[in-house]
CSV table of C-alpha atoms in Angstrom, one decimal:
chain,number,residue,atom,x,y,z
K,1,UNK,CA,-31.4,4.6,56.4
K,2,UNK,CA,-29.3,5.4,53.5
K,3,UNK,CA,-28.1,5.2,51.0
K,4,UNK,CA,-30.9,2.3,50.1
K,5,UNK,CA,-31.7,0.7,46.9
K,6,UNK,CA,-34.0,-1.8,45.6
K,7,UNK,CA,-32.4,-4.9,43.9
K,8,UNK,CA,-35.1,-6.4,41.4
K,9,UNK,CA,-35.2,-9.9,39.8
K,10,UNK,CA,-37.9,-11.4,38.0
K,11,UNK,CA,-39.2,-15.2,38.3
K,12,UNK,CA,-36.3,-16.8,36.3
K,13,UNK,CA,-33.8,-14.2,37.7
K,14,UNK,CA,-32.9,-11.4,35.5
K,15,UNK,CA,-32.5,-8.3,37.3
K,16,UNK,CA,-33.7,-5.2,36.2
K,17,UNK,CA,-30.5,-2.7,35.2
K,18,UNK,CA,-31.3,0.3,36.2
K,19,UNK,CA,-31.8,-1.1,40.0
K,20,UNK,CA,-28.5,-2.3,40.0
K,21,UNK,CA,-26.9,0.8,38.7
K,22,UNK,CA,-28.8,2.1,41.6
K,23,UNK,CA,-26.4,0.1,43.3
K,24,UNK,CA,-23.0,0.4,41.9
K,25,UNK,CA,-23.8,4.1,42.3
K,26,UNK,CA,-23.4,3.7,46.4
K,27,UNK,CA,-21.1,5.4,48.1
K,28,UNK,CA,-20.0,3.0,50.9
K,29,UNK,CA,-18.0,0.9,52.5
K,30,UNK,CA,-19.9,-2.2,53.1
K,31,UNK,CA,-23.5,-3.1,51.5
K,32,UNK,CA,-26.0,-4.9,53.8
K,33,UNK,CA,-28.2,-7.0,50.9
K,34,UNK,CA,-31.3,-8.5,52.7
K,35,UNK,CA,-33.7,-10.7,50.5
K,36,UNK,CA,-37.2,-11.1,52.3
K,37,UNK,CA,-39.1,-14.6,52.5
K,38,UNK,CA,-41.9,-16.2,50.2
K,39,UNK,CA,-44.8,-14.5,52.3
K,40,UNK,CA,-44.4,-11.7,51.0
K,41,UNK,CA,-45.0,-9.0,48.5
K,42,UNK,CA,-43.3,-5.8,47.8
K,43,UNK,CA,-45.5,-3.7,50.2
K,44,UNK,CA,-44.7,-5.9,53.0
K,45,UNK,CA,-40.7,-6.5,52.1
K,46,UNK,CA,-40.6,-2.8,52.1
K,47,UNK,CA,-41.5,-2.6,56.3
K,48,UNK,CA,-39.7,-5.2,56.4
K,49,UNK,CA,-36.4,-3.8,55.2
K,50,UNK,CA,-37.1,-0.4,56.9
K,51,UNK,CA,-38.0,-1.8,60.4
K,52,UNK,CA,-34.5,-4.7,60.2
K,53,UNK,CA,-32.7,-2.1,59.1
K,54,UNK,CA,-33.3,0.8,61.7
K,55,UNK,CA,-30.8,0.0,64.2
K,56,UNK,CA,-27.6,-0.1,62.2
K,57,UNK,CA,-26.4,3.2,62.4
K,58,UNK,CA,-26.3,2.9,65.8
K,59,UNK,CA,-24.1,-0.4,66.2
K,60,UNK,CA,-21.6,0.1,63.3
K,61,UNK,CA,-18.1,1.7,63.7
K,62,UNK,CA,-17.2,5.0,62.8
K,63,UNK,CA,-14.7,3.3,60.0
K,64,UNK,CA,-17.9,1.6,58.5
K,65,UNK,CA,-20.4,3.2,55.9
K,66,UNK,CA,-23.4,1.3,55.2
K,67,UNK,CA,-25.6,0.5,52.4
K,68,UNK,CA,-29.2,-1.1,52.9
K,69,UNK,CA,-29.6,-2.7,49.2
K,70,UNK,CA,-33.4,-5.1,49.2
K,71,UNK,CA,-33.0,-7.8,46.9
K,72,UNK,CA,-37.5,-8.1,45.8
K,73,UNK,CA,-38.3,-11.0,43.6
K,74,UNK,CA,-41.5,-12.3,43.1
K,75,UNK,CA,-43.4,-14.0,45.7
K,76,UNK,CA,-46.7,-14.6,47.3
K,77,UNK,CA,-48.3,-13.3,50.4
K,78,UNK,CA,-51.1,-15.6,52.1
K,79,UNK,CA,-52.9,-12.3,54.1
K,80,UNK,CA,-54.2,-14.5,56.8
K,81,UNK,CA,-50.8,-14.9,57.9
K,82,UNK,CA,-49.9,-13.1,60.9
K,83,UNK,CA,-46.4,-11.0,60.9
K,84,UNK,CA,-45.7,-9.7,64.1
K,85,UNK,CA,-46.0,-6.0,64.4
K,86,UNK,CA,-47.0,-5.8,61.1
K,87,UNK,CA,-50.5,-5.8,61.0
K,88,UNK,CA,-52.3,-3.2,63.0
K,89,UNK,CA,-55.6,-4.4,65.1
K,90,UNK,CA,-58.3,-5.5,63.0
K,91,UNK,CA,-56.0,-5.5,59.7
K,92,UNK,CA,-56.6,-9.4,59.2
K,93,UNK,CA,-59.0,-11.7,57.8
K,94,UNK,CA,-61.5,-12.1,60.6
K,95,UNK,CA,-61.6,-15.9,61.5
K,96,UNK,CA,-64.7,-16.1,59.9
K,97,UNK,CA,-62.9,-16.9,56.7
K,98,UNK,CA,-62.0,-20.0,58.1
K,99,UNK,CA,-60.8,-22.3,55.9
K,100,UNK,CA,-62.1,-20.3,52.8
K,101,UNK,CA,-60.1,-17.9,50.9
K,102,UNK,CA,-59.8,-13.9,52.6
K,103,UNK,CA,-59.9,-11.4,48.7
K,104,UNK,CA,-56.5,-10.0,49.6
K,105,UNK,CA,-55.0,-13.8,49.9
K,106,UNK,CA,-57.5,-14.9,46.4
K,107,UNK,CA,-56.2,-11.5,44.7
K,108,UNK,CA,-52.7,-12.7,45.4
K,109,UNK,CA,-53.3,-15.9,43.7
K,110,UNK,CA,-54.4,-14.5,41.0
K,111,UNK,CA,-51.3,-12.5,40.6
K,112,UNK,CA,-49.2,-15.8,41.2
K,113,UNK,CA,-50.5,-17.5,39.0
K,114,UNK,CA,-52.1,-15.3,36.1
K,115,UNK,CA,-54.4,-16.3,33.6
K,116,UNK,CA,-56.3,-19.4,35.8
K,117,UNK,CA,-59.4,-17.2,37.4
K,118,UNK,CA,-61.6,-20.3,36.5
K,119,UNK,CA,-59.3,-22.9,38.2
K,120,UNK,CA,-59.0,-20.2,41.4
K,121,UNK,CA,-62.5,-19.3,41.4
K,122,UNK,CA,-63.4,-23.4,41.8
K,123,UNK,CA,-61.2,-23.8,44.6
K,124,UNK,CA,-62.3,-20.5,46.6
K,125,UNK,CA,-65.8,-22.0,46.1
K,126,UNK,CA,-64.8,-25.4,47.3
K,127,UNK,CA,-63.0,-23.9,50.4
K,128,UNK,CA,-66.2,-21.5,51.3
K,129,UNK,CA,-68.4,-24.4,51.3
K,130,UNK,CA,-66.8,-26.9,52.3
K,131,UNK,CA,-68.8,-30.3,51.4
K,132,UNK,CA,-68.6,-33.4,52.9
K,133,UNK,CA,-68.0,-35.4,49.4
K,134,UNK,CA,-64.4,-37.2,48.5
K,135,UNK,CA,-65.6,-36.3,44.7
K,136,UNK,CA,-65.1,-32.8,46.2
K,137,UNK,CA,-61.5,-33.5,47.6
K,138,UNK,CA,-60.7,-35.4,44.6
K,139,UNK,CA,-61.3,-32.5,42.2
K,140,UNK,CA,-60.0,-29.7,44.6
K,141,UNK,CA,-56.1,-31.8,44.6
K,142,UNK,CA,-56.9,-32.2,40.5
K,143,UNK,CA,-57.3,-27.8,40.3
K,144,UNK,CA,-54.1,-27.7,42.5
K,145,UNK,CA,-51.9,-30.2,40.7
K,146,UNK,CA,-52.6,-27.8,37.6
K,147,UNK,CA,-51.9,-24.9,39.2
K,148,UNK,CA,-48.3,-26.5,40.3
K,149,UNK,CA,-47.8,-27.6,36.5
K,150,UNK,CA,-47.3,-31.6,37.8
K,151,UNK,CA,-48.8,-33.8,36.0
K,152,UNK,CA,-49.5,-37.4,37.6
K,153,UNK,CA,-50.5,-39.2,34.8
K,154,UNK,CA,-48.4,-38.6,32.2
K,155,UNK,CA,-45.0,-38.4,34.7
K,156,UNK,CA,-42.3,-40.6,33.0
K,157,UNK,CA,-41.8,-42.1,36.6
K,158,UNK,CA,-43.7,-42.2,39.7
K,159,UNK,CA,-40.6,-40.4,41.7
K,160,UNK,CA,-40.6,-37.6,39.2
K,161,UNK,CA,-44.1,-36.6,41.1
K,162,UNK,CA,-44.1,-35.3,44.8
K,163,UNK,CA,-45.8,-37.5,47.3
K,164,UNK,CA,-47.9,-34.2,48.2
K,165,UNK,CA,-49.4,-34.4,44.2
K,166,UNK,CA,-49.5,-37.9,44.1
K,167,UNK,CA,-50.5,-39.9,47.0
K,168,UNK,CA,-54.4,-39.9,47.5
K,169,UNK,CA,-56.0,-36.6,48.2
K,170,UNK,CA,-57.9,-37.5,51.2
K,171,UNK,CA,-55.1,-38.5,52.9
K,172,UNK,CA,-52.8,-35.9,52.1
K,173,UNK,CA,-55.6,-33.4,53.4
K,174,UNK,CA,-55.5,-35.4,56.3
K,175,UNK,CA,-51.9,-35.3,57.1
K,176,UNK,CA,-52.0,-31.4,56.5
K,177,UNK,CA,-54.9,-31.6,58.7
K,178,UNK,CA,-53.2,-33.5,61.7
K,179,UNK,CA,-50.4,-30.7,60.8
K,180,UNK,CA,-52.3,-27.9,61.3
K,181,UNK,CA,-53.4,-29.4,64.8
K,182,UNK,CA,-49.8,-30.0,65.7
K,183,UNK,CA,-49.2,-26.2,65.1
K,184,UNK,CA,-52.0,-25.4,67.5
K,185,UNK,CA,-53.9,-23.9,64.4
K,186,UNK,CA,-57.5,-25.9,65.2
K,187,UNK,CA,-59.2,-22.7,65.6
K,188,UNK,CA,-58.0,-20.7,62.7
K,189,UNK,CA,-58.7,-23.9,60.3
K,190,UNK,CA,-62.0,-24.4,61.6
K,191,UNK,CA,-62.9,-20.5,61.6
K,192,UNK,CA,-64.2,-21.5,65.1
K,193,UNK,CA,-64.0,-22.1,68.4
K,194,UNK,CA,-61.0,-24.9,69.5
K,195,UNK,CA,-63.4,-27.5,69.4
K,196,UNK,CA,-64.5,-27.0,65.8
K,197,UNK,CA,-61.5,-28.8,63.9
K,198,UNK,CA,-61.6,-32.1,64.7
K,199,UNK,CA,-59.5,-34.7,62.1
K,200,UNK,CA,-61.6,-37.4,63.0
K,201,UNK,CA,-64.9,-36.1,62.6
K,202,UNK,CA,-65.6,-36.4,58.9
K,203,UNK,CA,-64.7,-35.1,55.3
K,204,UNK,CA,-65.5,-31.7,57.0
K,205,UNK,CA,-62.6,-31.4,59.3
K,206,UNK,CA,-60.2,-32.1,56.7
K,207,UNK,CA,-60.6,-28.8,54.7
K,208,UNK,CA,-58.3,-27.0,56.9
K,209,UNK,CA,-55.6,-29.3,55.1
K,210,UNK,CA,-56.9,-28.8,52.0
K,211,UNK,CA,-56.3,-24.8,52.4
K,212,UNK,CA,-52.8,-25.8,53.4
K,213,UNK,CA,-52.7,-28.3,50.0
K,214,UNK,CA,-52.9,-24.8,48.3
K,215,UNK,CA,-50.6,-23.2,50.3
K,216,UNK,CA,-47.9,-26.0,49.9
K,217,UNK,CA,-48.3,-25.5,45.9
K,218,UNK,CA,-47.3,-22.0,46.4
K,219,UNK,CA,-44.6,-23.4,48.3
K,220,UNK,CA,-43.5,-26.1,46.0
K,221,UNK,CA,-42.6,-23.3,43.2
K,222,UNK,CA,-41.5,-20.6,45.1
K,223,UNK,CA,-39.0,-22.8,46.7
K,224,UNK,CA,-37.3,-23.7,42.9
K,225,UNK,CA,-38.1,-19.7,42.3
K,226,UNK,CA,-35.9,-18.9,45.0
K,227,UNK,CA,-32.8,-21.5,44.2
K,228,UNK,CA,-33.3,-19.8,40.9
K,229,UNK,CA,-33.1,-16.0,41.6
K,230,UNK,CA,-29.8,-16.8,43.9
K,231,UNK,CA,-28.4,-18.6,41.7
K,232,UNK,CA,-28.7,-16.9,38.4
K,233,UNK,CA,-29.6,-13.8,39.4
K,234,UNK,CA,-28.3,-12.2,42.9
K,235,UNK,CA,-24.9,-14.5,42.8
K,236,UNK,CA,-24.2,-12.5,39.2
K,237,UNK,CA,-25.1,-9.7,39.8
K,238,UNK,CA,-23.2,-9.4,43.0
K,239,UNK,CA,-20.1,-10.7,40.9
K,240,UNK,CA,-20.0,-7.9,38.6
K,241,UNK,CA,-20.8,-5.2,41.2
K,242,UNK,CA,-17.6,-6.7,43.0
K,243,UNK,CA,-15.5,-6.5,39.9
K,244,UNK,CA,-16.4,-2.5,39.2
K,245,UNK,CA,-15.9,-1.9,43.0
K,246,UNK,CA,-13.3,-4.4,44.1
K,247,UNK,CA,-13.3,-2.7,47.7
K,248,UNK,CA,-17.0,-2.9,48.6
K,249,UNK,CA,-17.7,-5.6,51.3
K,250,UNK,CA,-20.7,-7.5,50.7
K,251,UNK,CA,-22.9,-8.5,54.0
K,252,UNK,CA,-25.7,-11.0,52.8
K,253,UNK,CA,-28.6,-11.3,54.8
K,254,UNK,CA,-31.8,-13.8,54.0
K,255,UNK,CA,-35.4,-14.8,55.8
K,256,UNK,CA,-37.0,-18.1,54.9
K,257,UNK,CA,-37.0,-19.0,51.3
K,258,UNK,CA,-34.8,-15.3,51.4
K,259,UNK,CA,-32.0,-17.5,52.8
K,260,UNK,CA,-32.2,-19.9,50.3
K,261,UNK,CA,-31.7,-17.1,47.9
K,262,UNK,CA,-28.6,-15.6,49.2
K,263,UNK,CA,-27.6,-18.8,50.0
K,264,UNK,CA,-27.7,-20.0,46.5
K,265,UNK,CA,-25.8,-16.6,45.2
K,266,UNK,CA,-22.7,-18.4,46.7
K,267,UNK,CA,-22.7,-20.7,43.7
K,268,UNK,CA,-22.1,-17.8,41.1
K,269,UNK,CA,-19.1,-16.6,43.4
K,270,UNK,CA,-15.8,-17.0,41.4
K,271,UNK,CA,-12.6,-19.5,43.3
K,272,UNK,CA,-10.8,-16.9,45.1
K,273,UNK,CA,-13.0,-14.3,45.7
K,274,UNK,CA,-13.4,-12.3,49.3
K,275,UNK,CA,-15.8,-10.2,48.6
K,276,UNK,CA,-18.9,-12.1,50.7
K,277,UNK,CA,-18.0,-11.1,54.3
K,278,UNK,CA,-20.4,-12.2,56.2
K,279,UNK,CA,-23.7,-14.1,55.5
K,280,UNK,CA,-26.5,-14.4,58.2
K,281,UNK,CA,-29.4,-16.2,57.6
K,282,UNK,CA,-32.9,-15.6,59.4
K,283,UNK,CA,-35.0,-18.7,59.8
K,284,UNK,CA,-33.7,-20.4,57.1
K,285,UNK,CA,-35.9,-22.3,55.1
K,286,UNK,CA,-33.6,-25.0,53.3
K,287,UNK,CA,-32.1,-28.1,54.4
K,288,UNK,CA,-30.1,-27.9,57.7
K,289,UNK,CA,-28.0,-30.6,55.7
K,290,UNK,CA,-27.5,-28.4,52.3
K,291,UNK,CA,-23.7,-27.1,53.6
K,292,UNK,CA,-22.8,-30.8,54.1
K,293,UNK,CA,-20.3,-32.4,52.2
K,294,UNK,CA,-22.1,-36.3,52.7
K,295,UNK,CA,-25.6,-36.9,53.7
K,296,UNK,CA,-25.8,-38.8,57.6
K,297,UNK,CA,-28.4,-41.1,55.4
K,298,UNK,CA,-26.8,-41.2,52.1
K,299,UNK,CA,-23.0,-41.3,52.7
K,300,UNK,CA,-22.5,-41.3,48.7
K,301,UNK,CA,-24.3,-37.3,48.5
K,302,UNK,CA,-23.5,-34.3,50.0
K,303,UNK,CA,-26.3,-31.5,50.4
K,304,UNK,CA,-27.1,-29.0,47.5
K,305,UNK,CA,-24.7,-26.2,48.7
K,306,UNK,CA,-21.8,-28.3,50.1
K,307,UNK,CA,-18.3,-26.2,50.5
K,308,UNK,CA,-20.1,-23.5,49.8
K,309,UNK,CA,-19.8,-21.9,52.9
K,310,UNK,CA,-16.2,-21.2,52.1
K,311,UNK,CA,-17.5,-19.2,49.3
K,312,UNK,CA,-17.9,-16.4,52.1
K,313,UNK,CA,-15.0,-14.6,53.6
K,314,UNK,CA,-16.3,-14.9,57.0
K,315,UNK,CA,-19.1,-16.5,59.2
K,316,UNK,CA,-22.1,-18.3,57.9
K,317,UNK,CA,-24.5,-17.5,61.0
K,318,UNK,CA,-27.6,-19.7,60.6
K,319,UNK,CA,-30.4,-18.1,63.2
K,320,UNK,CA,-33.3,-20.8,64.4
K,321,UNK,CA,-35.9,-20.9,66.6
K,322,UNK,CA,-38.1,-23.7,68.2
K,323,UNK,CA,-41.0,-21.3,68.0
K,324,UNK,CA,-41.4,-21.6,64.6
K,325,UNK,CA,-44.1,-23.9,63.5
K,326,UNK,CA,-43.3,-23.1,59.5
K,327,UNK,CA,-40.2,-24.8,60.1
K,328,UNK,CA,-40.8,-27.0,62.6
K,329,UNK,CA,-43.8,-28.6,61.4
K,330,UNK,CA,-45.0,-27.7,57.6
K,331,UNK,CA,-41.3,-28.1,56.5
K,332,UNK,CA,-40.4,-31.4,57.3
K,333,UNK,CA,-43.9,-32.4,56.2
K,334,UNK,CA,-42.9,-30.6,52.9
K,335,UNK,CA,-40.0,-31.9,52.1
K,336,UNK,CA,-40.9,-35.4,53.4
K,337,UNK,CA,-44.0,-35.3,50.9
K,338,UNK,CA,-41.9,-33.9,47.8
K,339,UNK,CA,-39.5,-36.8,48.0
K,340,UNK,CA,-40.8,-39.4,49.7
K,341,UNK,CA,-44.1,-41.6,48.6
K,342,UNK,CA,-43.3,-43.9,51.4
K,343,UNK,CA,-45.7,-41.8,54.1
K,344,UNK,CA,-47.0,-38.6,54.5
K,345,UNK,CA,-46.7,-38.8,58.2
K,346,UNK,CA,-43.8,-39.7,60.5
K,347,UNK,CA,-40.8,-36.8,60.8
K,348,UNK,CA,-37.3,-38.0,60.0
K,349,UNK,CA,-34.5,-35.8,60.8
K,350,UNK,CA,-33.4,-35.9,57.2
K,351,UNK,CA,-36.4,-33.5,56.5
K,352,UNK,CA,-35.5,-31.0,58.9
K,353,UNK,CA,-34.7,-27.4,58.0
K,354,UNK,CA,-31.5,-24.9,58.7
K,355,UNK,CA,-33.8,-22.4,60.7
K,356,UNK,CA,-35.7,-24.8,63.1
K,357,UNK,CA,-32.4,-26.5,64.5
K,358,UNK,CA,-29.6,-25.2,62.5
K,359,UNK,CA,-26.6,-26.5,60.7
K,360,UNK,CA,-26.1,-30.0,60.8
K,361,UNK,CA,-23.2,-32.4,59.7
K,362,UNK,CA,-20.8,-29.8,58.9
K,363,UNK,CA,-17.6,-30.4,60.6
K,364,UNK,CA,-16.2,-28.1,63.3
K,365,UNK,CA,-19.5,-26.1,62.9
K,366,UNK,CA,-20.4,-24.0,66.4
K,367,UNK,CA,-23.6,-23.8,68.3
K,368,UNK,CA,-24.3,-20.7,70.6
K,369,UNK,CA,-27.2,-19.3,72.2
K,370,UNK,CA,-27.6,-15.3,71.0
K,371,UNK,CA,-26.8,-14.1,74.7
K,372,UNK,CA,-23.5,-16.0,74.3
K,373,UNK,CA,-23.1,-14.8,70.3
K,374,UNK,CA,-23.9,-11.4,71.4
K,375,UNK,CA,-21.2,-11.5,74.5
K,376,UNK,CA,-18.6,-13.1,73.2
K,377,UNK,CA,-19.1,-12.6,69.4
K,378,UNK,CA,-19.0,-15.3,66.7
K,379,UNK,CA,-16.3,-17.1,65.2
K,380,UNK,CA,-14.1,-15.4,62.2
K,381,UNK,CA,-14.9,-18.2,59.9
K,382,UNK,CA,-17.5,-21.4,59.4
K,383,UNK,CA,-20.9,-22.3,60.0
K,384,UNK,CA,-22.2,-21.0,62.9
K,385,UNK,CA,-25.6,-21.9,64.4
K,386,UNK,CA,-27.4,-19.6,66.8
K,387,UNK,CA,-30.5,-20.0,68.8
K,388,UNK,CA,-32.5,-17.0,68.6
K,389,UNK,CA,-35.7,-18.5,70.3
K,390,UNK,CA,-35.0,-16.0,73.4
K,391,UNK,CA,-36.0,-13.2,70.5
K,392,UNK,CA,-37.5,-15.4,67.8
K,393,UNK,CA,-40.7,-16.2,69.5
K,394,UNK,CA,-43.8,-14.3,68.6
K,395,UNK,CA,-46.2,-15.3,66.2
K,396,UNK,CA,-49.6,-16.9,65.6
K,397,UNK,CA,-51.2,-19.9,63.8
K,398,UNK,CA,-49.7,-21.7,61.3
K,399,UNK,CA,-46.3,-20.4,61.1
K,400,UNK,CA,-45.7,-19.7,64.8
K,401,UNK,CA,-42.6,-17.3,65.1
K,402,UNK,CA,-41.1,-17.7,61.7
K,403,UNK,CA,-41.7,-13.8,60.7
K,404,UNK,CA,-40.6,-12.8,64.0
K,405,UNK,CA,-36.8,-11.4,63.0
K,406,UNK,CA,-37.2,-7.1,63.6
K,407,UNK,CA,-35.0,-7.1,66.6
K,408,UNK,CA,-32.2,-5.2,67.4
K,409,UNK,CA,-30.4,-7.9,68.9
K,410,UNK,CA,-30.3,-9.9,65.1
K,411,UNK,CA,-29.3,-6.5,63.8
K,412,UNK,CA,-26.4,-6.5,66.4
K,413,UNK,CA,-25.4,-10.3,65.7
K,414,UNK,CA,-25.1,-9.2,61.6
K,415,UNK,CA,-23.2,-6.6,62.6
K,416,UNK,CA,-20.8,-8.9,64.7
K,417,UNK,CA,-20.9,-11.4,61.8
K,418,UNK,CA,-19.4,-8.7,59.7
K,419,UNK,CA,-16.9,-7.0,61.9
K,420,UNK,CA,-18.6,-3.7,61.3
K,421,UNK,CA,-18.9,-2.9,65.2
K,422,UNK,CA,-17.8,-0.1,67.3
């Protein structure tokens, strides 16, 4: 598809120029800007943009020409996560890895977080053999509070710390544990058969949840890294790119912490301005509260993005799924974890996120299937929820269907988003 460009951000958000000259450069219409999720590096962003992408040419009108613009900033990908039709046969970690860590997933670590081999090489040795010793736990959530840069001791206050850092190891582990269980991921934990993980049977069965300890760390900064690169690096950029081209229609399009990156671009977008026109967002991970203007269980605070939807010029489509464990299980537990010290276990609808169910307490906001958003179209303007679980379905253990978005059919509801259709 073309014409394409890359849009490129570091870590705190400053893009690199000559990609968005690469950009202003387009000759087009309307510009489809899709930012990929946090599993993921650029190798895999790359398929990812060219496989979404592929059946737009086909569904736009004759009035409408496109460019494919994909927004890459730095995250992580965890290798032993399946993407479906990604991977050919044989491509993943074989479950003997278990709960230890697969060299494509450690090399990716290493790149996250440079210049702590010795602190990485500890915990891959702790995960690989696995001892039956709370010393052992106890040092493992030490190495991974460092790597997340919190520091319990010293915190000026207790809430300044995430319940996830904070509250004792073992039982965190065990949470992440019963988590992992939830999300029908026994096996792959255990590196076994489905009898092998088993919460209750030791220090043993809980170092599937420490695995998933390491993985939330990941999580913990790439969520800020994405609020970040939205914020004060896509939302500007897109501003000046609309200022030189005041015609060019802006489509934004986001998967996982992706959404919360175009999402967060809505805060750079100046009163007034109409040059968003639609923005569709794939298994969203962020708060299915965050367009709301007051909290159902804080009536004094409204969610991080509220209004913001009538930053766009069109429909906020918000595409979920009840297949997808990432968001269904791991993202509650998350969030619940990260401000919360009350419990690690017990899920609150407070905690829930945009892509399992989502938007919620936004007034006059609409809830369609995707047969019915696809036959009848969606609304002009507002926040529009669709369930894409007919599609959105595919996907193995721990994040269930949460990478499963390449379908025409999504392609076809962006497209209806945007008015772009034949």
């Amino acid at each position: 598809m073309g014409p394409y460009a890359e849009l490129t951000f570091d870590s705190e958000g400053d893009v690199d120029r000559a990609t968005q000259e690469a950009v202003a450069r387009m000759e087009a219409t309307d510009v489809l800007v899709f930012a990929h999720g946090w599993n993921s590096d650029r190798s895999t962003s790359n398929r990812l943009y060219d496989r979404f992408f592929a059946p737009f040419p086909a569904l736009v009108g004759t009035g409408v020409r496109l460019g494919y613009v994909g927004v890459v900033w730095p995250s992580i990908r965890f290798s032993d996560e399946p993407i479906p039709d990604f991977e050919a046969p044989g491509a993943l970690p074989g479950p003997g890895y278990g709960c230890a860590l697969d060299p494509l997933t450690r090399q990716a670590l290493g790149e996250f977080w440079p210049g702590r081999r010795a602190e990485l090489d500890r915990l891959a040795e702790l995960l690989a053999e696995q001892p039956e010793s709370a010393a052992a736990f106890i040092e493992f959530g030490a190495l991974v509070r460092e790597l997340a840069g919190v520091d319990t001791v010293h915190a000026v206050a207790a809430s300044a710390v995430p319940a996830i850092f904070a509250d004792d190891v073992l039982e965190v582990c065990r949470a992440l544990s019963l988590a992992l269980a939830r999300a029908g991921a026994g096996a792959v934990a255990a590196g076994a058969g489905s009898a092998g993980f088993t919460v209750g049977g030791g220090l043993r069965g809980l170092w599937g949840g420490a695995k998933e300890l390491l993985r939330q760390a990941t999580y913990y900064k790439m969520k800020k890294r994405a609020g970040v690169v939205g914020e004060r690096g896509l939302g500007p950029v897109l501003a000046q790119l609309a200022a030189g081209r005041p015609a060019l229609r802006f489509h934004l399009v986001g998967h996982s912490f992706g959404a919360r990156v175009v999402s967060f671009s809505l805060r750079a977008v100046p009163d007034g301005a109409r040059y968003i026109r639609s923005m569709t967002l794939l298994q969203g991970a962020f708060s299915h509260y965050a367009f709301a203007d007051r909290l159902p269980h804080d009536k004094g605070r409204g969610g991080a993005l509220r209004g913001l939807h009538q930053k766009v010029d069109g429909p906020v489509v918000a595409c979920h799924s009840p297949h997808d464990s990432a968001l269904k299980v791991f993202y509650p537990l998350a969030s619940r974890m990260a401000g919360d010290s009350a419990g690690l276990l017990g899920f609150d609808e407070r905690w829930g996120a945009i892509g399992h169910d989502g938007v919620r307490a936004v007034p006059g906001a609409v809830r369609l299937s995707l047969d019915a958003a696809l036959r009848e179209g969606v609304p002009a303007a507002g926040c529009v929820s669709v369930d894409a679980g007919s599609v959105v379905r595919r996907g193995g253990a721990p994040s269930g269907a949460h990478s499963d978005i390449c379908h025409a059919e999504l392609a076809r509801l962006v497209v209806s988003a945007g008015r772009m259709g034949r």
